[in-house]
PDB file of C-alpha atoms in Angstrom:
ATOM      1  CA  UNK A  20     -67.792 -42.330  -1.375  1.00  0.00           C
ATOM      2  CA  UNK A  21     -68.854 -45.731  -2.624  1.00  0.00           C
ATOM      3  CA  UNK A  22     -70.693 -46.919  -5.646  1.00  0.00           C
ATOM      4  CA  UNK A  23     -70.972 -49.801  -8.037  1.00  0.00           C
ATOM      5  CA  UNK A  24     -71.152 -50.542 -11.727  1.00  0.00           C
ATOM      6  CA  UNK A  25     -72.924 -53.776 -12.513  1.00  0.00           C
ATOM      7  CA  UNK A  26     -73.234 -53.757 -16.298  1.00  0.00           C
ATOM      8  CA  UNK A  27     -69.967 -52.209 -17.422  1.00  0.00           C
ATOM      9  CA  UNK A  28     -68.792 -53.566 -20.764  1.00  0.00           C
ATOM     10  CA  UNK A  29     -65.484 -51.677 -20.811  1.00  0.00           C
ATOM     11  CA  UNK A  30     -66.213 -49.685 -23.953  1.00  0.00           C
ATOM     12  CA  UNK A  31     -67.693 -46.484 -22.565  1.00  0.00           C
ATOM     13  CA  UNK A  32     -65.698 -45.854 -19.402  1.00  0.00           C
ATOM     14  CA  UNK A  33     -66.480 -43.884 -16.297  1.00  0.00           C
ATOM     15  CA  UNK A  34     -66.219 -40.114 -16.010  1.00  0.00           C
ATOM     16  CA  UNK A  35     -65.040 -39.020 -12.595  1.00  0.00           C
ATOM     17  CA  UNK A  36     -63.576 -35.834 -11.148  1.00  0.00           C
ATOM     18  CA  UNK A  37     -59.854 -35.534 -10.426  1.00  0.00           C
ATOM     19  CA  UNK A  38     -58.837 -37.086  -7.122  1.00  0.00           C
ATOM     20  CA  UNK A  39     -57.759 -40.316  -5.494  1.00  0.00           C
ATOM     21  CA  UNK A  40     -60.043 -43.316  -5.799  1.00  0.00           C
ATOM     22  CA  UNK A  41     -60.011 -46.925  -4.613  1.00  0.00           C
ATOM     23  CA  UNK A  42     -61.450 -49.412  -7.098  1.00  0.00           C
ATOM     24  CA  UNK A  43     -62.600 -52.924  -6.252  1.00  0.00           C
ATOM     25  CA  UNK A  44     -63.523 -55.398  -8.973  1.00  0.00           C
ATOM     26  CA  UNK A  45     -65.341 -58.405  -7.513  1.00  0.00           C
ATOM     27  CA  UNK A  46     -67.397 -61.373  -8.653  1.00  0.00           C
ATOM     28  CA  UNK A  47     -68.670 -64.346  -6.645  1.00  0.00           C
ATOM     29  CA  UNK A  48     -66.207 -67.251  -6.833  1.00  0.00           C
ATOM     30  CA  UNK A  49     -63.205 -65.013  -7.564  1.00  0.00           C
ATOM     31  CA  UNK A  50     -60.662 -63.130  -5.476  1.00  0.00           C
ATOM     32  CA  UNK A  51     -61.396 -59.401  -5.527  1.00  0.00           C
ATOM     33  CA  UNK A  52     -58.962 -57.056  -7.272  1.00  0.00           C
ATOM     34  CA  UNK A  53     -58.335 -53.753  -5.481  1.00  0.00           C
ATOM     35  CA  UNK A  54     -56.251 -50.756  -6.528  1.00  0.00           C
ATOM     36  CA  UNK A  55     -55.941 -47.062  -5.735  1.00  0.00           C
ATOM     37  CA  UNK A  56     -55.539 -44.475  -8.496  1.00  0.00           C
ATOM     38  CA  UNK A  57     -54.938 -40.724  -8.390  1.00  0.00           C
ATOM     39  CA  UNK A  58     -56.262 -38.843 -11.419  1.00  0.00           C
ATOM     40  CA  UNK A  59     -55.329 -35.315 -12.506  1.00  0.00           C
ATOM     41  CA  UNK A  60     -57.475 -32.940 -14.586  1.00  0.00           C
ATOM     42  CA  UNK A  61     -58.150 -34.356 -18.108  1.00  0.00           C
ATOM     43  CA  UNK A  62     -56.173 -37.554 -17.335  1.00  0.00           C
ATOM     44  CA  UNK A  63     -57.407 -40.911 -18.569  1.00  0.00           C
ATOM     45  CA  UNK A  64     -56.651 -44.262 -17.015  1.00  0.00           C
ATOM     46  CA  UNK A  65     -57.357 -47.850 -17.980  1.00  0.00           C
ATOM     47  CA  UNK A  66     -57.593 -50.684 -15.467  1.00  0.00           C
ATOM     48  CA  UNK A  67     -56.973 -54.179 -16.821  1.00  0.00           C
ATOM     49  CA  UNK A  68     -56.892 -57.288 -14.703  1.00  0.00           C
ATOM     50  CA  UNK A  69     -57.770 -60.963 -14.719  1.00  0.00           C
ATOM     51  CA  UNK A  70     -59.618 -62.203 -11.665  1.00  0.00           C
ATOM     52  CA  UNK A  71     -58.319 -65.388 -10.064  1.00  0.00           C
ATOM     53  CA  UNK A  72     -60.674 -68.099  -8.885  1.00  0.00           C
ATOM     54  CA  UNK A  73     -60.834 -68.182  -5.137  1.00  0.00           C
ATOM     55  CA  UNK A  74     -62.627 -66.902  -2.090  1.00  0.00           C
ATOM     56  CA  UNK A  75     -64.269 -63.505  -2.291  1.00  0.00           C
ATOM     57  CA  UNK A  76     -63.145 -61.144   0.467  1.00  0.00           C
ATOM     58  CA  UNK A  77     -65.709 -60.198   3.113  1.00  0.00           C
ATOM     59  CA  UNK A  78     -65.575 -56.546   2.037  1.00  0.00           C
ATOM     60  CA  UNK A  79     -66.206 -57.403  -1.623  1.00  0.00           C
ATOM     61  CA  UNK A  80     -69.001 -59.819  -0.663  1.00  0.00           C
ATOM     62  CA  UNK A  81     -70.644 -57.003   1.301  1.00  0.00           C
ATOM     63  CA  UNK A  82     -70.584 -54.804  -1.830  1.00  0.00           C
ATOM     64  CA  UNK A  83     -72.337 -57.514  -3.838  1.00  0.00           C
ATOM     65  CA  UNK A  84     -74.845 -58.143  -1.033  1.00  0.00           C
ATOM     66  CA  UNK A  85     -75.806 -54.439  -1.030  1.00  0.00           C
ATOM     67  CA  UNK A  86     -76.568 -54.658  -4.759  1.00  0.00           C
ATOM     68  CA  UNK A  87     -78.700 -57.799  -5.165  1.00  0.00           C
ATOM     69  CA  UNK A  88     -78.839 -59.157  -8.687  1.00  0.00           C
ATOM     70  CA  UNK A  89     -75.803 -57.158  -9.819  1.00  0.00           C
ATOM     71  CA  UNK A  90     -73.690 -60.253 -10.418  1.00  0.00           C
ATOM     72  CA  UNK A  91     -76.490 -62.061 -12.279  1.00  0.00           C
ATOM     73  CA  UNK A  92     -76.835 -59.607 -15.150  1.00  0.00           C
TER      74      UNK A  92
END
């Protein structure tokens, strides 16, 4: 399952069911950050990263292309 969050300010979080998820954080002009996380019932998790300037991967660019305007907000 795929999805995107384009106006996430980090204060409210995402509520998702237990399971294993792959997260990609991507912005034009930066290398994408990817990680996989397995969550158990009632578990919380925080993802912190700093994106490095560089070329955006083709996969991450495709995510942005499918959501026009997401990176401009």
